[in-house]
Short mmCIF file of C-alpha atoms in Angstrom, two decimals:
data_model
loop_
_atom_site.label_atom_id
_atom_site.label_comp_id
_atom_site.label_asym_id
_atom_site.label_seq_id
_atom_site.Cartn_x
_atom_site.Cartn_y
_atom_site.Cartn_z
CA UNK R 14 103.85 101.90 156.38
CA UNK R 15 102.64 98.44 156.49
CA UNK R 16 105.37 95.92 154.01
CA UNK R 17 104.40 92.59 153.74
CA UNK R 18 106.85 90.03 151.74
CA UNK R 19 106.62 86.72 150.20
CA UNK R 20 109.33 84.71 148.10
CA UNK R 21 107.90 82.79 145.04
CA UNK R 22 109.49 79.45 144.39
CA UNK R 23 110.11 80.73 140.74
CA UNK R 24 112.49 83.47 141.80
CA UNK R 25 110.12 86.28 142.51
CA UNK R 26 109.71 88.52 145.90
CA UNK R 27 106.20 90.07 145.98
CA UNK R 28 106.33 92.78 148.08
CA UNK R 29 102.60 94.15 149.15
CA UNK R 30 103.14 97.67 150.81
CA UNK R 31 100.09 99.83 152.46
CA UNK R 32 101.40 103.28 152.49
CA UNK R 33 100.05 105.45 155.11
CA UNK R 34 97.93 108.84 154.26
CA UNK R 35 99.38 111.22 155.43
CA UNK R 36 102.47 110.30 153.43
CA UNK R 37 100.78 110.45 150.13
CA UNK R 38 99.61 114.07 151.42
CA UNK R 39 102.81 115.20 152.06
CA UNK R 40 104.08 113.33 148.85
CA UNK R 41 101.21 115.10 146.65
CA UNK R 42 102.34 118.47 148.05
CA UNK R 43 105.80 117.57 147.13
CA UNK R 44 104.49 117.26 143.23
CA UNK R 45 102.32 120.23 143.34
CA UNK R 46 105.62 122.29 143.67
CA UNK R 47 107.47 120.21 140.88
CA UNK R 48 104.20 120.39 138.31
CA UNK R 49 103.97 124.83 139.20
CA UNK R 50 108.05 124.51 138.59
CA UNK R 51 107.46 122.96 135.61
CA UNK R 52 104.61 124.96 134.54
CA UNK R 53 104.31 128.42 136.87
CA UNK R 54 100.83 129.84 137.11
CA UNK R 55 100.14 132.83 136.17
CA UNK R 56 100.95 135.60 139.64
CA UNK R 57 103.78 133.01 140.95
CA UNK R 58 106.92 132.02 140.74
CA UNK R 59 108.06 128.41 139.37
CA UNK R 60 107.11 126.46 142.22
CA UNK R 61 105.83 129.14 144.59
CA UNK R 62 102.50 128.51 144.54
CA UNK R 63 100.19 127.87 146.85
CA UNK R 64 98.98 123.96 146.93
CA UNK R 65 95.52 124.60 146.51
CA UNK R 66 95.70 126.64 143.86
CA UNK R 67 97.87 123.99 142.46
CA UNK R 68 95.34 121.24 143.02
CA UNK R 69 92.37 123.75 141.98
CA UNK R 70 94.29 124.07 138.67
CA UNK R 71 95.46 120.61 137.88
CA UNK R 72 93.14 118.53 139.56
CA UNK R 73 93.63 116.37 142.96
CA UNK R 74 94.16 112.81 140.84
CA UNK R 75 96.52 114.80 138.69
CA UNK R 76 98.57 115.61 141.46
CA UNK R 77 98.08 112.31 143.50
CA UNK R 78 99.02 109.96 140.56
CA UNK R 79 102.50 112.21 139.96
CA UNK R 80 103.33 111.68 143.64
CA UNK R 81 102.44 107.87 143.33
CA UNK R 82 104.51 107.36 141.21
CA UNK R 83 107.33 109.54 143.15
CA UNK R 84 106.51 107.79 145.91
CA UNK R 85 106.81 104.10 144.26
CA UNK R 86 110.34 104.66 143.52
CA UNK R 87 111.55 105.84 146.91
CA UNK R 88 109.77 103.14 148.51
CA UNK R 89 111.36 100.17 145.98
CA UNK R 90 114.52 101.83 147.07
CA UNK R 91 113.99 101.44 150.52
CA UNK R 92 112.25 97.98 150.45
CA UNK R 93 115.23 97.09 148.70
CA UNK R 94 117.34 97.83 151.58
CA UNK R 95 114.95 97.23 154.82
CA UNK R 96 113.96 94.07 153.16
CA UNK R 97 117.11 92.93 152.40
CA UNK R 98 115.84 91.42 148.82
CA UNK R 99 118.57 89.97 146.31
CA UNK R 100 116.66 91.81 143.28
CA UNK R 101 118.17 89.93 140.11
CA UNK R 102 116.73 93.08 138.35
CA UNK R 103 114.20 95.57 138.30
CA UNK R 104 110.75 94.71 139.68
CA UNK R 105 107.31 95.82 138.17
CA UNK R 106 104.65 97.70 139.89
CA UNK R 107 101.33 97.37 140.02
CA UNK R 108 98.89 99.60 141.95
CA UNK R 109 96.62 97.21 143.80
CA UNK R 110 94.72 100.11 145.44
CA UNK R 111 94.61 103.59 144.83
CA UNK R 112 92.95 105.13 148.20
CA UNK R 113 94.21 104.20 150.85
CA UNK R 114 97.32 103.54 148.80
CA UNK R 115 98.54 100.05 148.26
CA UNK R 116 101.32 99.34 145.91
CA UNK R 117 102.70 95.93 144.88
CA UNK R 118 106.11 95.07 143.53
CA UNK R 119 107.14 91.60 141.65
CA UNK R 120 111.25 91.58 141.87
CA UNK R 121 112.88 88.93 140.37
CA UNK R 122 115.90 87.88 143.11
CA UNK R 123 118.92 86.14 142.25
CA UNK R 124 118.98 82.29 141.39
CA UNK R 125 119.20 79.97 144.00
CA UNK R 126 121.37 76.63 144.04
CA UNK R 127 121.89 74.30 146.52
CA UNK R 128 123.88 71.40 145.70
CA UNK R 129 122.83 67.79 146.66
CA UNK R 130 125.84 65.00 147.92
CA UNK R 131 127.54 65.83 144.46
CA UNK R 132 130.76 64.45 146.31
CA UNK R 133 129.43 60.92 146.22
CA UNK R 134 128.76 60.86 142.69
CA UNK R 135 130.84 58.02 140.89
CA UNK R 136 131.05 57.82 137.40
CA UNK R 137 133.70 56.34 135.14
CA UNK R 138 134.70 57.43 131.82
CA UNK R 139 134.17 55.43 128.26
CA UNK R 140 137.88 53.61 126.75
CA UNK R 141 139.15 55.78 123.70
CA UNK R 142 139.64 53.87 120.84
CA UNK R 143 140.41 55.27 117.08
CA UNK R 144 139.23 52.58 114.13
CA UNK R 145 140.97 52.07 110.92
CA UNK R 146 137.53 53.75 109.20
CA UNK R 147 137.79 57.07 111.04
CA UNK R 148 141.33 57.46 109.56
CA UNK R 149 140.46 56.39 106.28
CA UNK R 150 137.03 59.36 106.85
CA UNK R 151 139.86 61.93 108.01
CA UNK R 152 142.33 61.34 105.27
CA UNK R 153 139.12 61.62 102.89
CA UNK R 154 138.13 64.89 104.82
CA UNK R 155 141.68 66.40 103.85
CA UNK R 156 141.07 65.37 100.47
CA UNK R 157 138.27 67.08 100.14
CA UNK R 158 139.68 70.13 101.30
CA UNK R 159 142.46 70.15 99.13
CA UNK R 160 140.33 69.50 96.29
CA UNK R 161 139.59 71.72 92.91
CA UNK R 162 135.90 72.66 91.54
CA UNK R 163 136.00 72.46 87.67
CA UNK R 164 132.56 72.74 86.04
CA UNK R 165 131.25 69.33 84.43
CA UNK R 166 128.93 68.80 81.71
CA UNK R 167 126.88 65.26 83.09
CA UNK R 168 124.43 64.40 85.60
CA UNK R 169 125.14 65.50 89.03
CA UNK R 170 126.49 62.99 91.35
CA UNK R 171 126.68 62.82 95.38
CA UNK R 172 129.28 65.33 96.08
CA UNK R 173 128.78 67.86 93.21
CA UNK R 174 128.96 71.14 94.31
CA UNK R 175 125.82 73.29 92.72
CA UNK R 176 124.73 76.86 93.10
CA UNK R 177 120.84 76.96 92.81
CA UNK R 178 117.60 78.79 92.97
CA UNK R 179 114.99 77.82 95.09
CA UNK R 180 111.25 78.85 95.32
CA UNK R 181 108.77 77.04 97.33
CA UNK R 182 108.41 75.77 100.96
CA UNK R 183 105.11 74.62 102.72
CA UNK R 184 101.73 75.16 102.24
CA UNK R 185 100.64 77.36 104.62
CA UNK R 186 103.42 79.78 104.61
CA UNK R 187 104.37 82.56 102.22
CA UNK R 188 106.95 80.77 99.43
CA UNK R 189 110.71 81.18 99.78
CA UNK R 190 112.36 82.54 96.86
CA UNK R 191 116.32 82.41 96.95
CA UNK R 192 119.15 83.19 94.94
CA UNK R 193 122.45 81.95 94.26
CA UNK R 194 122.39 79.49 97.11
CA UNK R 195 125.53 76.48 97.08
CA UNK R 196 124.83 73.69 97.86
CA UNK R 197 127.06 70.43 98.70
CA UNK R 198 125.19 67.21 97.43
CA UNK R 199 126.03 65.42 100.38
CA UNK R 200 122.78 64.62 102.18
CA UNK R 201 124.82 63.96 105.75
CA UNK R 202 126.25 67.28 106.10
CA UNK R 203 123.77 69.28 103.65
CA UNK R 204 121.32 71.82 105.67
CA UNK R 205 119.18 70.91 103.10
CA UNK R 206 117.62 67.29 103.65
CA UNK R 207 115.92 66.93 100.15
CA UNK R 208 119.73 67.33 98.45
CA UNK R 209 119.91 64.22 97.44
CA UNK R 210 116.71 64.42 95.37
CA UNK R 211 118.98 66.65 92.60
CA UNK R 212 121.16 63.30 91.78
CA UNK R 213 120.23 62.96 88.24
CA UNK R 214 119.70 66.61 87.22
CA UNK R 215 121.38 68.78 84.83
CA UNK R 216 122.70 71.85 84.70
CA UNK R 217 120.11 74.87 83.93
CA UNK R 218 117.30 71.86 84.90
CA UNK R 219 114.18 73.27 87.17
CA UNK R 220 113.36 69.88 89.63
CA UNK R 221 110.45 69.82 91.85
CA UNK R 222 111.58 67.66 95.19
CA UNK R 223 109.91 67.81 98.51
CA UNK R 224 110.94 66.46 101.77
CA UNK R 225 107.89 64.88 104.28
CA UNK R 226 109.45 65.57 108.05
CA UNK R 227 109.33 62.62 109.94
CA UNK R 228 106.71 62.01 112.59
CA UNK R 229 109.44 62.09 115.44
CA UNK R 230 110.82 65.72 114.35
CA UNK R 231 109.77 68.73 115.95
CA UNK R 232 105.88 69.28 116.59
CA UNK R 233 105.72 72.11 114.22
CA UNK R 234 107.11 70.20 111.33
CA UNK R 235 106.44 66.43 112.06
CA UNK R 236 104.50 64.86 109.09
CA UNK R 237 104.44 68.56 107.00
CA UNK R 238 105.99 68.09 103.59
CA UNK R 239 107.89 71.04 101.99
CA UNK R 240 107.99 70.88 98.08
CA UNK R 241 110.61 73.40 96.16
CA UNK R 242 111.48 74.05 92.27
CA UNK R 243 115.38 74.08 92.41
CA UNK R 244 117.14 75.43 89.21
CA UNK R 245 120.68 74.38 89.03
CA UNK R 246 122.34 77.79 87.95
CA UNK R 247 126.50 76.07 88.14
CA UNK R 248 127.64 72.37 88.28
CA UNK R 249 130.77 71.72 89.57
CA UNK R 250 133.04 68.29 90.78
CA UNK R 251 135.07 67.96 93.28
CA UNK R 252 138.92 66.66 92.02
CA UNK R 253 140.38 65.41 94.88
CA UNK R 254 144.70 64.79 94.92
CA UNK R 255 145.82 61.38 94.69
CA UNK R 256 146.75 59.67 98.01
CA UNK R 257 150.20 59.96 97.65
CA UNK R 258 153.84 61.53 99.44
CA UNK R 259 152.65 64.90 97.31
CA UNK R 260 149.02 65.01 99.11
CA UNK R 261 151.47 64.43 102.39
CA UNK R 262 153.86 67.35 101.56
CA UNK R 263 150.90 69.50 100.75
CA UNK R 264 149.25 68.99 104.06
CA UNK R 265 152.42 69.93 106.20
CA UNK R 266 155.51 68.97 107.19
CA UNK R 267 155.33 65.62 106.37
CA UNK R 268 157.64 63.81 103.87
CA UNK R 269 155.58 60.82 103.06
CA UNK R 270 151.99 59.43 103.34
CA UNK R 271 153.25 57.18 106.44
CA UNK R 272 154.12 60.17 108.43
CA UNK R 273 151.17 61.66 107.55
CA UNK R 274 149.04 58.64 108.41
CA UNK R 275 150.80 58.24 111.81
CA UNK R 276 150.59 61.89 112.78
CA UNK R 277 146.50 61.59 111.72
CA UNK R 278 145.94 58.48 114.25
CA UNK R 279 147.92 60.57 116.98
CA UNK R 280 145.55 63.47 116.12
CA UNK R 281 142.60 61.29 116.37
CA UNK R 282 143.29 60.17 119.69
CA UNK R 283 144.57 63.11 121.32
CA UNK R 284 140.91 64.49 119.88
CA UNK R 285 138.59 61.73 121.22
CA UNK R 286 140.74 62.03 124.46
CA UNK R 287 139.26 65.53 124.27
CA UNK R 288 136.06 64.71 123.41
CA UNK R 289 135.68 62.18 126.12
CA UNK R 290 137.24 63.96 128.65
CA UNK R 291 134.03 67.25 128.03
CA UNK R 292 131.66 64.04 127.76
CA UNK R 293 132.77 62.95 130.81
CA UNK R 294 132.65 66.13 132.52
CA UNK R 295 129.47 66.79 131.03
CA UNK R 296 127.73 63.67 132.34
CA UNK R 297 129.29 64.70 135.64
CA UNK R 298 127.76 68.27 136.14
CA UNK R 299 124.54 66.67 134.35
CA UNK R 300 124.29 64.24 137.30
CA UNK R 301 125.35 66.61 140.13
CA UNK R 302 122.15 68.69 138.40
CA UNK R 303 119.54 66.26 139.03
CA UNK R 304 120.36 66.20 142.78
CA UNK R 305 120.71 69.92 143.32
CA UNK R 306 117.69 72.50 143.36
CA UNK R 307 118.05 75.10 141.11
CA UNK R 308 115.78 78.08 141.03
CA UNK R 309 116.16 81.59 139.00
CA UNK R 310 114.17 84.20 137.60
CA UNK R 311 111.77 84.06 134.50
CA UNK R 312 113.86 87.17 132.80
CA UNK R 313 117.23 85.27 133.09
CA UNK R 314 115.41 82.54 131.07
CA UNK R 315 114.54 85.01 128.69
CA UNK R 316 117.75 86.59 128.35
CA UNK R 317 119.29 82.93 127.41
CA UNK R 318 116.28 82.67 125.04
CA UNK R 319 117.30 86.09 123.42
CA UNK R 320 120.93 84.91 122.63
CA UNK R 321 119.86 81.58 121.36
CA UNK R 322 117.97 83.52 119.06
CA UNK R 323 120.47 85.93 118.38
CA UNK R 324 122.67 82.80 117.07
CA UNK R 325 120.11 81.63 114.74
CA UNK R 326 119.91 84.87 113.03
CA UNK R 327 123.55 84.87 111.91
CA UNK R 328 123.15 81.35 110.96
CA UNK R 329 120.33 82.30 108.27
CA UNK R 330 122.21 85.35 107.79
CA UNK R 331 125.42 83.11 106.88
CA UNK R 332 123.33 80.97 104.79
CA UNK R 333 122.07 84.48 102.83
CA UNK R 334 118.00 83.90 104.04
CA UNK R 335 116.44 86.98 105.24
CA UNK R 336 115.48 85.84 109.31
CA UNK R 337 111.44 85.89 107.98
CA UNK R 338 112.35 83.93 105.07
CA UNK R 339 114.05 81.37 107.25
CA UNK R 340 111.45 80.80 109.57
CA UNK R 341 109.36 79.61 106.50
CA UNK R 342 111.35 77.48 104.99
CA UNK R 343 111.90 75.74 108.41
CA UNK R 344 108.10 76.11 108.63
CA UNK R 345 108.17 77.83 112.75
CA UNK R 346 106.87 81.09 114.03
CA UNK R 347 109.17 83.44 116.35
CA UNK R 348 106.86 82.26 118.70
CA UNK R 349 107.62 78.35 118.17
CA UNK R 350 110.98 78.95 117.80
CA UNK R 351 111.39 80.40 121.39
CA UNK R 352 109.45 77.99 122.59
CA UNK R 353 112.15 75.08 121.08
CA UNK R 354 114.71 77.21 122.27
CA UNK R 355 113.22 76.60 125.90
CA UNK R 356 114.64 73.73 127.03
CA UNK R 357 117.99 74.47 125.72
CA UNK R 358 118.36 77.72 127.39
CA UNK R 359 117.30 76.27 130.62
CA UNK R 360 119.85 73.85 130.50
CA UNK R 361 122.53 75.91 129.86
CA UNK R 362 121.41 78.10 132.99
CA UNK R 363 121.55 75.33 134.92
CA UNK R 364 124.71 74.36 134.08
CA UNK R 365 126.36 77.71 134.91
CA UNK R 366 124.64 78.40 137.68
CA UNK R 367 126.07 74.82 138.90
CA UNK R 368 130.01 75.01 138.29
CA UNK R 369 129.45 78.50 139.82
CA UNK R 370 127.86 76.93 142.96
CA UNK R 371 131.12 74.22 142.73
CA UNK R 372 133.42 77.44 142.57
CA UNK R 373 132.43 78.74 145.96
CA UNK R 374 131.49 75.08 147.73
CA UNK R 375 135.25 73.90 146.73
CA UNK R 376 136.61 77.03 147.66
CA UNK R 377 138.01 77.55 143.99
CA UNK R 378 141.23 80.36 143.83
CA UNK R 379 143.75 80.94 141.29
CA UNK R 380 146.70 83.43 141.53
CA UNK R 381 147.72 86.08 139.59
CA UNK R 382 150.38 83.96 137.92
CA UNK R 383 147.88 81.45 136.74
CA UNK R 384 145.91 84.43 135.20
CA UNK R 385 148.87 86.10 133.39
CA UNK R 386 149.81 83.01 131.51
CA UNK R 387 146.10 81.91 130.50
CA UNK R 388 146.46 85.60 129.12
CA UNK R 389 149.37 84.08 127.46
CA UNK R 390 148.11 81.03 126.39
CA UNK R 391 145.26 83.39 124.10
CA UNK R 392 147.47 86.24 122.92
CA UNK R 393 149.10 83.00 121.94
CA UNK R 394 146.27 81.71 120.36
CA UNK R 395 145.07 84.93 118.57
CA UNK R 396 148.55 85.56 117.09
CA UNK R 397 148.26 82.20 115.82
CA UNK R 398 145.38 82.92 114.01
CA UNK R 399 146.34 86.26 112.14
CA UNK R 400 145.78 88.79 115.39
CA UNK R 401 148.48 90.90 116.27
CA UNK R 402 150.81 90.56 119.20
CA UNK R 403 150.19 93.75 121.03
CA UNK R 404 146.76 94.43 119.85
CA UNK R 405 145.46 90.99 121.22
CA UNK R 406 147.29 91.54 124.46
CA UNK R 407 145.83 94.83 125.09
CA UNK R 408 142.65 93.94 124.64
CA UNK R 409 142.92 90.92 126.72
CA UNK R 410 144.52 92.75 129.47
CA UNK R 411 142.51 94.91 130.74
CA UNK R 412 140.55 94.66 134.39
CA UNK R 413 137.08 93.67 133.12
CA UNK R 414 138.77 91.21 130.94
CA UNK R 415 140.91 89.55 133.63
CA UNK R 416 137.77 89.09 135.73
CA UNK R 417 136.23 87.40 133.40
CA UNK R 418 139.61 85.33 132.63
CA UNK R 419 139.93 84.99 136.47
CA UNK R 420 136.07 83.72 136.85
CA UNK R 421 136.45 81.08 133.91
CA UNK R 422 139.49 79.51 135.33
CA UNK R 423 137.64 79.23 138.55
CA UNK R 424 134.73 77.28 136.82
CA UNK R 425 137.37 74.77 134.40
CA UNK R 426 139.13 74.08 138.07
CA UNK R 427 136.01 73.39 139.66
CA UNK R 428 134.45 71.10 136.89
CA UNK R 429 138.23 69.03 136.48
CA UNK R 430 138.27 69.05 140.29
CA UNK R 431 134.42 67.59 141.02
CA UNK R 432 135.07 64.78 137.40
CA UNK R 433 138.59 63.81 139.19
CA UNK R 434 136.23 62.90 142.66
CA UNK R 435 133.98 61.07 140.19
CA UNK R 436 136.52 58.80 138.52
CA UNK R 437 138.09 58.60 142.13
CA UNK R 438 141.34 59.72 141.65
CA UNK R 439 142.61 61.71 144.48
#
């Protein structure tokens, strides 16, 4: 048997094998007596018979393509092992020659990462500041929150909450037709951009608005307008509570609007403290990226492409849209949308496949100590939000589970150790 091998630089091992004759003949022998098991001739028993009555019966390609194929898997077993290939998953098989035999696999192997001088990389993080206007935007935020909906009889107004119908979409796709949708007349935070086009309307009113997508938006909607009829079915205003000591007490434990206040700035830093500290790291692992070569399988790609997805379904699904439905209305095909997804999934490969790299090149360990109380710090953490003491501990500490616990604490090390180098602190 003559194996020939050849690594891709996409991932790939394609493995060329010319398989010698008298191998298939002892292989297609080997399938005559499973095919007379399987279906005894008449004067013999189940897999007694004689191979040429066999072959006379069931025909010589009959019986060579069942041993091919018997034969493919106990070779890709054995290339496997004499090859010593790092198959990432299954490989495909394709049949480049039927006689004499020669049979070609395409395995995906394992990714490949090797790190540039990521220990030279020298970075340093933004100043944290929190502004008078973010507190005042918080404080409105927990307004907001705290706020009643009492049905008014006026125009509506930015902020209105309204529960609609809407039929329509663009041109050259079927029209969406939705029920019952709510809507926050807020055009920042709406997931509708034309929102803002209802200011005016009144309740039980059918508007027409349409929204052109700018020319810098996403290929398959740049320039494309999408034009609705929107039926406001409820009206309702937000009543917001005074800011006062009451709004205070409501929030928490606070016994006036100044410790409130001061409590909200201490918040706000100890959050964009957070926030710069992942921007940070992310700008680190981005930069150790762009001098590393990364290389890994088409299918892992696909995989990340297939969760991305996965999370856009239960966004439509959250919003009530059918997932056809909602590819209209954003005007993409399943197609397009994986395509978009692309780039996004490739980065997040990258990304992991990096800190995992950093694990092993900084020789990352943690001890079972450190493991037991990050199993404590989220039983903490579920209890806190309504899960049950034992239940949450139980199914947090089990083996699978601490591996996975184990493995993530590996990577947060490994990211706070590299973004310490880059801000050089020891």
């Amino acid at each position: 048997m003559n194996i020939k091998t050849e690594q891709t630089n996409d991932a790939k091992a394609i493995v060329t094998v010319e398989v010698d004759e008298e191998r298939v003949q002892g292989a297609m022998r080997l399938a005559a007596q499973h095919v007379s098991r399987a279906r005894p001739l008449a004067g013999f028993r189940p897999g007694k018979a004689p191979y040429e009555i066999v072959e006379r019966t069931f025909g010589k390609d009959y019986l060579r393509e069942h041993a091919i194929d018997d034969l493919a898997q106990e070779i890709y077993k054995q290339i496997l092992r004499d090859e010593k290939i790092p198959a990432y998953a299954a490989g495909q098989l394709e049949i480049a020659q039927p006689e004499p035999l020669i049979l070609r696999y395409t395995i995906p192997t394992r990714p490949v990462v090797m790190l540039g001088d990521y220990r030279a990389i020298h970075l340093q993080p933004q100043p944290i500041a929190v502004t008078e206007d973010e507190v005042t935007k918080t404080i409105d935020q927990i307004r907001r929150e705290h706020a009643t909906l009492a049905p008014v009889e006026r125009a509506v107004q930015s902020g209105d909450v309204l529960t609609v119908n809407l039929k329509g979409g663009f041109q050259d796709k079927d029209p969406v037709d939705s029920q019952g949708l709510v809507v926050t007349v807020d055009k920042e935070s709406s997931t509708f951009p034309w929102v803002d086009q209802l200011i005016g309307a009144m309740l039980n009113e059918t508007r027409n608005v349409a929204y052109t997508y700018p020319a810098d938006d996403l290929p398959d909607l740049a320039g494309k307008t999408a034009s609705y009829a929107v039926t406001i079915t409820e009206h309702k205003e937000q009543q917001l509570p005074p800011l006062d000591d009451d709004l205070a007490k409501l929030v928490g434990k606070f016994e006036t609007l100044a410790q409130l206040m001061t409590q909200l700035r201490a918040d706000l830093r100890e959050q964009k403290k957070n926030e710069e500290e992942n921007r940070f790291a992310d700008q680190v692992i981005d930069a150790i990226i762009a001098q590393s070569q990364i290389v890994f399988p088409e299918i892992m790609l696909n995989d990340q492409i297939d969760q991305e997805i996965s999370r856009e379904q239960r966004f439509a699904t959250q919003l009530g849209m059918a997932w056809d439905k909602y590819l209209e209305m954003t005007g993409k095909s399943g197609a397009k949308l994986r395509e978009e997804m692309k780039p996004r999934a490739e980065n997040k490969i990258k990304r992991l496949l990096t800190v995992l790299e950093l694990v092993k090149a900084e020789n990352i360990e943690v001890t079972r100590e450190e493991v037991l109380a990050e199993i404590d710090r989220q039983v903490a953490y579920a209890v806190a939000n309504g899960a049950k003491e034992p239940q949450a501990r139980k199914q947090l500490n089990n083996a699978a589970t601490r591996r996975d616990l184990e493995l993530n604490l590996k990577m947060r090390l490994a990211v706070d150790r590299v973004t310490a180098r880059a801000k050089g602190e020891p």
